[in-house]
Amino acid sequence: MKILITGATGLIGKELVNLLLTNNHTVHYLTTSVSKIEDKPNLKGFFWNPQAGKIDESCIYGVDSIIHLAGANIAKRWTKGYKQEIIESRTLSGELLFNLLKKTPHQVKQIIAASGTAIYPDSITKQYDETTVETEDSFLSNVVKKWEASVNTFPVLGIKVCKLRTGIVLSDKGGALPEMVNPIKLGFGATMGSGKQIQSWIHIHDLIAMYNFALENQLEGVYNAVSPNPVSNAVMTKTIAKILKKPLWLPNVPEFVMKLILGEMAYLLFSSKNLSADKIKTVGFQFQFPDLESALHNLYP
């Protein structure tokens, strides 16, 4: 199968490209950096610039499925300008792909798009699944709504759309986990706020396996890309400390302190997303790391 990937040079994209090549697929990828364009057996890069509306049309030749991961990192301070970049990096890229497919002969049957869990309401006690229609009124929730809207148009072209609403991705190579691990390693780890906020997470190997599963089974619709066992921030912090064999002695960090340090981005530390993974399990996906201890032991043996 020939797959076109956006965001291929990011944390998730790199792992996914390696898996797809291992499985003998051919990968095309789009990049905004000319220096990252490669042309190797089964791997070929193409230039695009979504903000300028530019894309190398030959990227789509022979492609069966698209995996759309592109989007600016949300773990940077949310200035007014950067908030606009977070939105546009997701919406303009989706619109550019749609317009390319609309005007160019192609054989694309499916697009699998990254999405976020911020769309769901905050709750410590109530668990939400993909049938939930209630949404949160926040910046990130509105980002997810616009993000998903940018790919909801593809069915008019006869293309299946699968959206993976992704929780906190656990990887030792980047993302949120090293930011949690490093202070604990140095003896400065602490629970955020009350520590009761629920964190729906997923091991990066399970996440890329889920993308591959969605590809091979031509899944359609929305799926939560989270483990079956979400935990509170307190449990997350204590479990990391346990795996690293480090003590936790500092008091909980008040929310107002993190808001002074991080600004609006502190939302990421204090929002509570208690999400179900039942739907993806029902269609046959099996988690390699369903619980937090096994996931952390794998990443920090």
PDB file of C-alpha atoms in Angstrom:
ATOM      1  CA  MET A   1       0.000   0.000   0.000  1.00  0.00           C
ATOM      2  CA  LYS A   2       1.192   3.551  -0.682  1.00  0.00           C
ATOM      3  CA  ILE A   3       0.540   6.038   2.133  1.00  0.00           C
ATOM      4  CA  LEU A   4       0.912   9.818   2.214  1.00  0.00           C
ATOM      5  CA  ILE A   5       1.814  11.204   5.660  1.00  0.00           C
ATOM      6  CA  THR A   6       1.767  14.780   6.923  1.00  0.00           C
ATOM      7  CA  GLY A   7       3.695  15.556  10.110  1.00  0.00           C
ATOM      8  CA  ALA A   8       6.038  12.673   9.320  1.00  0.00           C
ATOM      9  CA  THR A   9       9.057  14.283  10.974  1.00  0.00           C
ATOM     10  CA  GLY A  10       7.362  14.766  14.356  1.00  0.00           C
ATOM     11  CA  LEU A  11       7.483  12.495  17.405  1.00  0.00           C
ATOM     12  CA  ILE A  12       4.579  10.293  16.285  1.00  0.00           C
ATOM     13  CA  GLY A  13       5.288  10.601  12.574  1.00  0.00           C
ATOM     14  CA  LYS A  14       8.854   9.260  12.806  1.00  0.00           C
ATOM     15  CA  GLU A  15       7.734   6.151  14.700  1.00  0.00           C
ATOM     16  CA  LEU A  16       4.834   5.595  12.337  1.00  0.00           C
ATOM     17  CA  VAL A  17       6.965   5.905   9.202  1.00  0.00           C
ATOM     18  CA  ASN A  18       9.358   3.283  10.595  1.00  0.00           C
ATOM     19  CA  LEU A  19       6.471   0.894  11.311  1.00  0.00           C
ATOM     20  CA  LEU A  20       4.922   1.356   7.858  1.00  0.00           C
ATOM     21  CA  LEU A  21       8.265   0.764   6.114  1.00  0.00           C
ATOM     22  CA  THR A  22       8.822  -2.334   8.261  1.00  0.00           C
ATOM     23  CA  ASN A  23       5.421  -3.570   7.094  1.00  0.00           C
ATOM     24  CA  ASN A  24       6.561  -3.142   3.454  1.00  0.00           C
ATOM     25  CA  HIS A  25       4.398  -0.118   2.655  1.00  0.00           C
ATOM     26  CA  THR A  26       5.579   2.743   0.459  1.00  0.00           C
ATOM     27  CA  VAL A  27       5.538   6.113   2.190  1.00  0.00           C
ATOM     28  CA  HIS A  28       5.192   9.574   0.691  1.00  0.00           C
ATOM     29  CA  TYR A  29       5.517  12.453   3.146  1.00  0.00           C
ATOM     30  CA  LEU A  30       4.921  16.191   3.029  1.00  0.00           C
ATOM     31  CA  THR A  31       7.312  18.639   4.661  1.00  0.00           C
ATOM     32  CA  THR A  32       7.628  22.424   4.865  1.00  0.00           C
ATOM     33  CA  SER A  33      11.428  22.092   4.972  1.00  0.00           C
ATOM     34  CA  VAL A  34      13.240  21.530   1.689  1.00  0.00           C
ATOM     35  CA  SER A  35      16.229  20.138   3.620  1.00  0.00           C
ATOM     36  CA  LYS A  36      14.065  17.277   4.940  1.00  0.00           C
ATOM     37  CA  ILE A  37      13.061  16.025   1.496  1.00  0.00           C
ATOM     38  CA  GLU A  38      14.488  12.558   0.844  1.00  0.00           C
ATOM     39  CA  ASP A  39      14.142  10.122  -2.044  1.00  0.00           C
ATOM     40  CA  LYS A  40      14.893   6.590  -0.907  1.00  0.00           C
ATOM     41  CA  PRO A  41      13.455   3.178  -1.767  1.00  0.00           C
ATOM     42  CA  ASN A  42       9.849   3.175  -0.502  1.00  0.00           C
ATOM     43  CA  LEU A  43      10.270   6.643   1.080  1.00  0.00           C
ATOM     44  CA  LYS A  44       9.881   9.918  -0.794  1.00  0.00           C
ATOM     45  CA  GLY A  45       9.441  13.476   0.462  1.00  0.00           C
ATOM     46  CA  PHE A  46       7.471  16.311  -1.128  1.00  0.00           C
ATOM     47  CA  PHE A  47       7.324  20.036  -0.353  1.00  0.00           C
ATOM     48  CA  TRP A  48       4.243  21.868   0.810  1.00  0.00           C
ATOM     49  CA  ASN A  49       3.407  25.185   2.453  1.00  0.00           C
ATOM     50  CA  PRO A  50      -0.186  25.179   3.725  1.00  0.00           C
ATOM     51  CA  GLN A  51      -0.105  28.857   4.730  1.00  0.00           C
ATOM     52  CA  ALA A  52       0.836  29.813   1.183  1.00  0.00           C
ATOM     53  CA  GLY A  53      -1.497  27.202  -0.344  1.00  0.00           C
ATOM     54  CA  LYS A  54       1.406  25.406  -2.054  1.00  0.00           C
ATOM     55  CA  ILE A  55       1.743  21.641  -2.457  1.00  0.00           C
ATOM     56  CA  ASP A  56       3.654  19.326  -4.791  1.00  0.00           C
ATOM     57  CA  GLU A  57       0.762  17.626  -6.592  1.00  0.00           C
ATOM     58  CA  SER A  58       2.837  14.549  -7.414  1.00  0.00           C
ATOM     59  CA  CYS A  59       2.739  13.608  -3.706  1.00  0.00           C
ATOM     60  CA  ILE A  60      -0.670  12.023  -4.294  1.00  0.00           C
ATOM     61  CA  TYR A  61       0.247   9.822  -7.280  1.00  0.00           C
ATOM     62  CA  GLY A  62      -0.557   6.173  -6.552  1.00  0.00           C
ATOM     63  CA  VAL A  63      -1.500   6.893  -2.923  1.00  0.00           C
ATOM     64  CA  ASP A  64      -4.162   4.661  -1.328  1.00  0.00           C
ATOM     65  CA  SER A  65      -4.492   6.305   2.106  1.00  0.00           C
ATOM     66  CA  ILE A  66      -3.504   9.538   3.854  1.00  0.00           C
ATOM     67  CA  ILE A  67      -2.393   9.799   7.483  1.00  0.00           C
ATOM     68  CA  HIS A  68      -2.743  13.425   8.536  1.00  0.00           C
ATOM     69  CA  LEU A  69      -0.664  14.299  11.625  1.00  0.00           C
ATOM     70  CA  ALA A  70       0.361  17.887  10.836  1.00  0.00           C
ATOM     71  CA  GLY A  71      -0.162  20.491  13.526  1.00  0.00           C
ATOM     72  CA  ALA A  72       1.900  22.980  15.543  1.00  0.00           C
ATOM     73  CA  ASN A  73       3.021  21.834  19.001  1.00  0.00           C
ATOM     74  CA  ILE A  74       0.507  22.888  21.686  1.00  0.00           C
ATOM     75  CA  ALA A  75       3.142  22.667  24.448  1.00  0.00           C
ATOM     76  CA  LYS A  76       4.500  26.148  23.779  1.00  0.00           C
ATOM     77  CA  ARG A  77       3.349  29.395  25.383  1.00  0.00           C
ATOM     78  CA  TRP A  78      -0.005  30.418  23.914  1.00  0.00           C
ATOM     79  CA  THR A  79       0.588  33.959  22.743  1.00  0.00           C
ATOM     80  CA  LYS A  80      -2.095  35.460  20.528  1.00  0.00           C
ATOM     81  CA  GLY A  81       0.053  34.838  17.463  1.00  0.00           C
ATOM     82  CA  TYR A  82       0.924  31.272  18.414  1.00  0.00           C
ATOM     83  CA  LYS A  83      -2.709  30.417  19.132  1.00  0.00           C
ATOM     84  CA  GLN A  84      -3.465  31.420  15.554  1.00  0.00           C
ATOM     85  CA  GLU A  85      -0.604  29.202  14.346  1.00  0.00           C
ATOM     86  CA  ILE A  86      -1.984  26.251  16.342  1.00  0.00           C
ATOM     87  CA  ILE A  87      -5.330  26.638  14.559  1.00  0.00           C
ATOM     88  CA  GLU A  88      -4.049  27.380  11.050  1.00  0.00           C
ATOM     89  CA  SER A  89      -1.462  24.579  11.056  1.00  0.00           C
ATOM     90  CA  ARG A  90      -4.353  22.138  11.465  1.00  0.00           C
ATOM     91  CA  THR A  91      -7.117  23.708   9.374  1.00  0.00           C
ATOM     92  CA  LEU A  92      -5.178  25.071   6.383  1.00  0.00           C
ATOM     93  CA  SER A  93      -3.326  21.784   5.914  1.00  0.00           C
ATOM     94  CA  GLY A  94      -6.579  19.806   5.837  1.00  0.00           C
ATOM     95  CA  GLU A  95      -8.150  22.252   3.389  1.00  0.00           C
ATOM     96  CA  LEU A  96      -5.093  22.100   1.117  1.00  0.00           C
ATOM     97  CA  LEU A  97      -5.259  18.290   0.966  1.00  0.00           C
ATOM     98  CA  PHE A  98      -8.985  18.422   0.226  1.00  0.00           C
ATOM     99  CA  ASN A  99      -8.531  20.916  -2.611  1.00  0.00           C
ATOM    100  CA  LEU A 100      -5.695  18.841  -4.100  1.00  0.00           C
ATOM    101  CA  LEU A 101      -7.833  15.689  -4.118  1.00  0.00           C
ATOM    102  CA  LYS A 102     -10.838  17.580  -5.479  1.00  0.00           C
ATOM    103  CA  LYS A 103      -8.994  18.720  -8.589  1.00  0.00           C
ATOM    104  CA  THR A 104      -6.501  15.861  -9.133  1.00  0.00           C
ATOM    105  CA  PRO A 105      -7.255  12.298 -10.329  1.00  0.00           C
ATOM    106  CA  HIS A 106      -6.387   9.959  -7.464  1.00  0.00           C
ATOM    107  CA  GLN A 107      -7.115   6.569  -5.872  1.00  0.00           C
ATOM    108  CA  VAL A 108      -7.238   7.651  -2.214  1.00  0.00           C
ATOM    109  CA  LYS A 109      -9.827   5.656  -0.269  1.00  0.00           C
ATOM    110  CA  GLN A 110      -9.230   6.806   3.316  1.00  0.00           C
ATOM    111  CA  ILE A 111      -7.810   9.601   5.429  1.00  0.00           C
ATOM    112  CA  ILE A 112      -6.816   8.926   9.046  1.00  0.00           C
ATOM    113  CA  ALA A 113      -6.549  12.218  10.880  1.00  0.00           C
ATOM    114  CA  ALA A 114      -5.060  13.065  14.246  1.00  0.00           C
ATOM    115  CA  SER A 115      -7.401  14.871  16.605  1.00  0.00           C
ATOM    116  CA  GLY A 116      -7.491  15.841  20.273  1.00  0.00           C
ATOM    117  CA  THR A 117      -9.298  14.918  23.461  1.00  0.00           C
ATOM    118  CA  ALA A 118      -9.778  18.561  24.497  1.00  0.00           C
ATOM    119  CA  ILE A 119     -13.147  18.530  22.738  1.00  0.00           C
ATOM    120  CA  TYR A 120     -14.631  16.517  25.630  1.00  0.00           C
ATOM    121  CA  PRO A 121     -15.983  18.145  28.802  1.00  0.00           C
ATOM    122  CA  ASP A 122     -13.831  18.231  31.925  1.00  0.00           C
ATOM    123  CA  SER A 123     -14.899  15.711  34.528  1.00  0.00           C
ATOM    124  CA  ILE A 124     -13.261  13.786  37.343  1.00  0.00           C
ATOM    125  CA  THR A 125     -16.162  11.381  37.848  1.00  0.00           C
ATOM    126  CA  LYS A 126     -17.884  11.018  34.468  1.00  0.00           C
ATOM    127  CA  GLN A 127     -16.288   9.008  31.675  1.00  0.00           C
ATOM    128  CA  TYR A 128     -16.927  10.068  28.080  1.00  0.00           C
ATOM    129  CA  ASP A 129     -16.943   8.069  24.851  1.00  0.00           C
ATOM    130  CA  GLU A 130     -17.209   8.877  21.163  1.00  0.00           C
ATOM    131  CA  THR A 131     -21.011   9.240  21.309  1.00  0.00           C
ATOM    132  CA  THR A 132     -20.673  12.315  23.547  1.00  0.00           C
ATOM    133  CA  VAL A 133     -22.189  15.402  21.940  1.00  0.00           C
ATOM    134  CA  GLU A 134     -21.512  17.773  24.833  1.00  0.00           C
ATOM    135  CA  THR A 135     -18.277  19.717  24.325  1.00  0.00           C
ATOM    136  CA  GLU A 136     -16.079  21.990  26.383  1.00  0.00           C
ATOM    137  CA  ASP A 137     -15.909  25.722  25.753  1.00  0.00           C
ATOM    138  CA  SER A 138     -12.156  26.343  25.750  1.00  0.00           C
ATOM    139  CA  PHE A 139      -9.465  27.380  23.300  1.00  0.00           C
ATOM    140  CA  LEU A 140      -8.221  23.832  22.727  1.00  0.00           C
ATOM    141  CA  SER A 141     -11.727  22.439  22.402  1.00  0.00           C
ATOM    142  CA  ASN A 142     -12.455  24.983  19.677  1.00  0.00           C
ATOM    143  CA  VAL A 143      -9.161  24.039  17.995  1.00  0.00           C
ATOM    144  CA  VAL A 144     -10.279  20.392  17.872  1.00  0.00           C
ATOM    145  CA  LYS A 145     -13.693  21.344  16.440  1.00  0.00           C
ATOM    146  CA  LYS A 146     -12.060  23.328  13.624  1.00  0.00           C
ATOM    147  CA  TRP A 147      -9.402  20.603  13.166  1.00  0.00           C
ATOM    148  CA  GLU A 148     -12.030  17.904  12.675  1.00  0.00           C
ATOM    149  CA  ALA A 149     -14.180  20.168  10.482  1.00  0.00           C
ATOM    150  CA  SER A 150     -11.238  20.496   8.074  1.00  0.00           C
ATOM    151  CA  VAL A 151     -11.379  16.745   7.328  1.00  0.00           C
ATOM    152  CA  ASN A 152     -15.143  16.226   7.639  1.00  0.00           C
ATOM    153  CA  THR A 153     -15.486  17.348   4.006  1.00  0.00           C
ATOM    154  CA  PHE A 154     -13.578  14.375   2.537  1.00  0.00           C
ATOM    155  CA  PRO A 155     -16.592  11.991   2.279  1.00  0.00           C
ATOM    156  CA  VAL A 156     -18.007  14.138  -0.541  1.00  0.00           C
ATOM    157  CA  LEU A 157     -14.983  12.896  -2.538  1.00  0.00           C
ATOM    158  CA  GLY A 158     -15.831   9.279  -1.686  1.00  0.00           C
ATOM    159  CA  ILE A 159     -13.056   9.087   0.931  1.00  0.00           C
ATOM    160  CA  LYS A 160     -13.533   7.434   4.339  1.00  0.00           C
ATOM    161  CA  VAL A 161     -12.556   9.591   7.316  1.00  0.00           C
ATOM    162  CA  CYS A 162     -11.153   8.134  10.549  1.00  0.00           C
ATOM    163  CA  LYS A 163     -10.321  10.526  13.405  1.00  0.00           C
ATOM    164  CA  LEU A 164      -8.134   9.438  16.325  1.00  0.00           C
ATOM    165  CA  ARG A 165      -8.676  11.676  19.351  1.00  0.00           C
ATOM    166  CA  THR A 166      -5.336  11.292  21.052  1.00  0.00           C
ATOM    167  CA  GLY A 167      -4.633  11.567  24.774  1.00  0.00           C
ATOM    168  CA  ILE A 168      -1.279  12.230  26.463  1.00  0.00           C
ATOM    169  CA  VAL A 169       1.311  10.313  24.424  1.00  0.00           C
ATOM    170  CA  LEU A 170       3.914   8.555  26.565  1.00  0.00           C
ATOM    171  CA  SER A 171       7.321   8.430  24.887  1.00  0.00           C
ATOM    172  CA  ASP A 172      10.841   8.726  26.262  1.00  0.00           C
ATOM    173  CA  LYS A 173      11.880  10.591  23.098  1.00  0.00           C
ATOM    174  CA  GLY A 174       9.751  13.700  23.551  1.00  0.00           C
ATOM    175  CA  GLY A 175       6.299  15.053  24.275  1.00  0.00           C
ATOM    176  CA  ALA A 176       4.794  15.350  27.754  1.00  0.00           C
ATOM    177  CA  LEU A 177       6.456  12.438  29.551  1.00  0.00           C
ATOM    178  CA  PRO A 178      10.054  13.739  29.737  1.00  0.00           C
ATOM    179  CA  GLU A 179       8.634  17.011  31.093  1.00  0.00           C
ATOM    180  CA  MET A 180       7.069  15.001  33.929  1.00  0.00           C
ATOM    181  CA  VAL A 181      10.040  12.663  34.397  1.00  0.00           C
ATOM    182  CA  ASN A 182      12.901  15.181  34.520  1.00  0.00           C
ATOM    183  CA  PRO A 183      11.778  17.122  37.634  1.00  0.00           C
ATOM    184  CA  ILE A 184      11.131  13.829  39.453  1.00  0.00           C
ATOM    185  CA  LYS A 185      14.604  12.569  38.490  1.00  0.00           C
ATOM    186  CA  LEU A 186      16.074  15.757  39.983  1.00  0.00           C
ATOM    187  CA  GLY A 187      14.017  15.429  43.157  1.00  0.00           C
ATOM    188  CA  PHE A 188      11.619  18.270  42.370  1.00  0.00           C
ATOM    189  CA  GLY A 189       8.560  16.321  41.229  1.00  0.00           C
ATOM    190  CA  ALA A 190       5.136  17.314  42.533  1.00  0.00           C
ATOM    191  CA  THR A 191       1.455  16.708  41.921  1.00  0.00           C
ATOM    192  CA  MET A 192      -0.413  19.469  40.083  1.00  0.00           C
ATOM    193  CA  GLY A 193      -3.235  21.145  41.982  1.00  0.00           C
ATOM    194  CA  SER A 194      -5.529  18.694  43.750  1.00  0.00           C
ATOM    195  CA  GLY A 195      -4.052  15.841  41.716  1.00  0.00           C
ATOM    196  CA  LYS A 196      -7.574  14.546  41.137  1.00  0.00           C
ATOM    197  CA  GLN A 197      -7.715  15.592  37.476  1.00  0.00           C
ATOM    198  CA  ILE A 198      -7.907  12.535  35.197  1.00  0.00           C
ATOM    199  CA  GLN A 199      -5.286  12.035  32.508  1.00  0.00           C
ATOM    200  CA  SER A 200      -6.146   9.803  29.571  1.00  0.00           C
ATOM    201  CA  TRP A 201      -2.844   8.605  28.147  1.00  0.00           C
ATOM    202  CA  ILE A 202      -1.454   6.162  25.562  1.00  0.00           C
ATOM    203  CA  HIS A 203       1.957   4.518  25.014  1.00  0.00           C
ATOM    204  CA  ILE A 204       3.440   5.698  21.717  1.00  0.00           C
ATOM    205  CA  HIS A 205       3.803   2.108  20.469  1.00  0.00           C
ATOM    206  CA  ASP A 206       0.080   1.522  21.027  1.00  0.00           C
ATOM    207  CA  LEU A 207      -0.712   4.780  19.255  1.00  0.00           C
ATOM    208  CA  ILE A 208       1.253   3.957  16.103  1.00  0.00           C
ATOM    209  CA  ALA A 209      -0.164   0.420  16.209  1.00  0.00           C
ATOM    210  CA  MET A 210      -3.641   1.991  16.317  1.00  0.00           C
ATOM    211  CA  TYR A 211      -2.888   4.069  13.210  1.00  0.00           C
ATOM    212  CA  ASN A 212      -1.693   0.918  11.477  1.00  0.00           C
ATOM    213  CA  PHE A 213      -4.812  -0.952  12.654  1.00  0.00           C
ATOM    214  CA  ALA A 214      -7.075   1.836  11.345  1.00  0.00           C
ATOM    215  CA  LEU A 215      -5.212   1.678   8.026  1.00  0.00           C
ATOM    216  CA  GLU A 216      -5.343  -2.095   7.588  1.00  0.00           C
ATOM    217  CA  ASN A 217      -9.000  -2.307   8.620  1.00  0.00           C
ATOM    218  CA  GLN A 218     -10.102   0.839   6.755  1.00  0.00           C
ATOM    219  CA  LEU A 219     -11.774   2.220   9.889  1.00  0.00           C
ATOM    220  CA  GLU A 220     -14.207   5.085   9.604  1.00  0.00           C
ATOM    221  CA  GLY A 221     -15.512   7.461  12.266  1.00  0.00           C
ATOM    222  CA  VAL A 222     -14.155   8.793  15.572  1.00  0.00           C
ATOM    223  CA  TYR A 223     -12.058   6.710  17.982  1.00  0.00           C
ATOM    224  CA  ASN A 224     -10.456   7.658  21.269  1.00  0.00           C
ATOM    225  CA  ALA A 225      -6.726   6.935  21.076  1.00  0.00           C
ATOM    226  CA  VAL A 226      -6.281   6.423  24.807  1.00  0.00           C
ATOM    227  CA  SER A 227      -5.405   3.474  27.017  1.00  0.00           C
ATOM    228  CA  PRO A 228      -8.232   1.578  28.769  1.00  0.00           C
ATOM    229  CA  ASN A 229      -6.935   2.760  32.170  1.00  0.00           C
ATOM    230  CA  PRO A 230      -6.813   6.536  32.660  1.00  0.00           C
ATOM    231  CA  VAL A 231      -5.316   7.729  35.950  1.00  0.00           C
ATOM    232  CA  SER A 232      -5.361  10.840  38.117  1.00  0.00           C
ATOM    233  CA  ASN A 233      -2.465  13.296  37.999  1.00  0.00           C
ATOM    234  CA  ALA A 234      -1.533  12.184  41.526  1.00  0.00           C
ATOM    235  CA  VAL A 235      -1.358   8.534  40.468  1.00  0.00           C
ATOM    236  CA  MET A 236       0.579   9.455  37.310  1.00  0.00           C
ATOM    237  CA  THR A 237       3.143  11.418  39.351  1.00  0.00           C
ATOM    238  CA  LYS A 238       3.482   8.757  42.062  1.00  0.00           C
ATOM    239  CA  THR A 239       3.806   5.938  39.523  1.00  0.00           C
ATOM    240  CA  ILE A 240       6.568   7.740  37.623  1.00  0.00           C
ATOM    241  CA  ALA A 241       8.403   8.309  40.915  1.00  0.00           C
ATOM    242  CA  LYS A 242       7.963   4.637  41.819  1.00  0.00           C
ATOM    243  CA  ILE A 243       9.359   3.433  38.479  1.00  0.00           C
ATOM    244  CA  LEU A 244      12.315   5.826  38.769  1.00  0.00           C
ATOM    245  CA  LYS A 245      12.790   4.939  42.445  1.00  0.00           C
ATOM    246  CA  LYS A 246      12.705   8.616  43.420  1.00  0.00           C
ATOM    247  CA  PRO A 247      10.975  10.226  46.417  1.00  0.00           C
ATOM    248  CA  LEU A 248       8.205  12.821  46.171  1.00  0.00           C
ATOM    249  CA  TRP A 249       8.526  15.348  48.969  1.00  0.00           C
ATOM    250  CA  LEU A 250       7.353  18.687  47.572  1.00  0.00           C
ATOM    251  CA  PRO A 251       3.787  19.906  48.252  1.00  0.00           C
ATOM    252  CA  ASN A 252       1.205  20.018  45.479  1.00  0.00           C
ATOM    253  CA  VAL A 253       1.713  22.916  43.046  1.00  0.00           C
ATOM    254  CA  PRO A 254      -1.232  25.364  43.072  1.00  0.00           C
ATOM    255  CA  GLU A 255      -2.864  26.107  39.730  1.00  0.00           C
ATOM    256  CA  PHE A 256      -2.313  29.869  40.031  1.00  0.00           C
ATOM    257  CA  VAL A 257       1.458  29.314  40.278  1.00  0.00           C
ATOM    258  CA  MET A 258       1.550  27.368  37.011  1.00  0.00           C
ATOM    259  CA  LYS A 259      -0.645  30.000  35.357  1.00  0.00           C
ATOM    260  CA  LEU A 260       1.910  32.645  36.328  1.00  0.00           C
ATOM    261  CA  ILE A 261       4.671  30.498  34.783  1.00  0.00           C
ATOM    262  CA  LEU A 262       2.907  29.072  31.709  1.00  0.00           C
ATOM    263  CA  GLY A 263       0.017  31.439  31.125  1.00  0.00           C
ATOM    264  CA  GLU A 264      -3.076  29.965  29.486  1.00  0.00           C
ATOM    265  CA  MET A 265      -1.132  26.828  28.525  1.00  0.00           C
ATOM    266  CA  ALA A 266      -1.385  25.706  32.184  1.00  0.00           C
ATOM    267  CA  TYR A 267      -4.761  24.329  31.088  1.00  0.00           C
ATOM    268  CA  LEU A 268      -2.871  21.247  29.880  1.00  0.00           C
ATOM    269  CA  LEU A 269      -1.833  20.368  33.435  1.00  0.00           C
ATOM    270  CA  PHE A 270      -5.158  20.889  35.174  1.00  0.00           C
ATOM    271  CA  SER A 271      -7.856  19.782  32.713  1.00  0.00           C
ATOM    272  CA  SER A 272      -9.509  16.452  33.498  1.00  0.00           C
ATOM    273  CA  LYS A 273     -10.286  14.111  30.597  1.00  0.00           C
ATOM    274  CA  ASN A 274     -11.723  10.754  31.636  1.00  0.00           C
ATOM    275  CA  LEU A 275     -12.173   8.890  28.356  1.00  0.00           C
ATOM    276  CA  SER A 276     -13.226   5.402  27.298  1.00  0.00           C
ATOM    277  CA  ALA A 277     -11.212   3.163  24.968  1.00  0.00           C
ATOM    278  CA  ASP A 278     -14.043   0.641  24.572  1.00  0.00           C
ATOM    279  CA  LYS A 279     -14.890   1.526  20.963  1.00  0.00           C
ATOM    280  CA  ILE A 280     -11.445   0.758  19.513  1.00  0.00           C
ATOM    281  CA  LYS A 281     -11.274  -2.437  21.597  1.00  0.00           C
ATOM    282  CA  THR A 282     -14.687  -3.514  20.305  1.00  0.00           C
ATOM    283  CA  VAL A 283     -13.443  -3.493  16.693  1.00  0.00           C
ATOM    284  CA  GLY A 284     -10.518  -5.747  17.629  1.00  0.00           C
ATOM    285  CA  PHE A 285      -7.602  -3.519  18.612  1.00  0.00           C
ATOM    286  CA  GLN A 286      -5.441  -4.959  21.381  1.00  0.00           C
ATOM    287  CA  PHE A 287      -3.316  -2.761  23.624  1.00  0.00           C
ATOM    288  CA  GLN A 288       0.243  -3.869  24.317  1.00  0.00           C
ATOM    289  CA  PHE A 289       0.475  -1.467  27.260  1.00  0.00           C
ATOM    290  CA  PRO A 290      -3.015  -1.129  28.777  1.00  0.00           C
ATOM    291  CA  ASP A 291      -1.878  -0.010  32.249  1.00  0.00           C
ATOM    292  CA  LEU A 292       0.437   2.787  33.332  1.00  0.00           C
ATOM    293  CA  GLU A 293       3.028   0.667  35.174  1.00  0.00           C
ATOM    294  CA  SER A 294       3.656  -1.614  32.189  1.00  0.00           C
ATOM    295  CA  ALA A 295       3.933   1.410  29.887  1.00  0.00           C
ATOM    296  CA  LEU A 296       6.442   3.193  32.138  1.00  0.00           C
ATOM    297  CA  HIS A 297       8.454   0.036  32.775  1.00  0.00           C
ATOM    298  CA  ASN A 298       8.822  -0.342  29.009  1.00  0.00           C
ATOM    299  CA  LEU A 299       9.998   3.259  28.559  1.00  0.00           C
ATOM    300  CA  TYR A 300      12.225   3.380  31.644  1.00  0.00           C
ATOM    301  CA  PRO A 301      13.373  -0.223  32.248  1.00  0.00           C
TER     302      PRO A 301
END
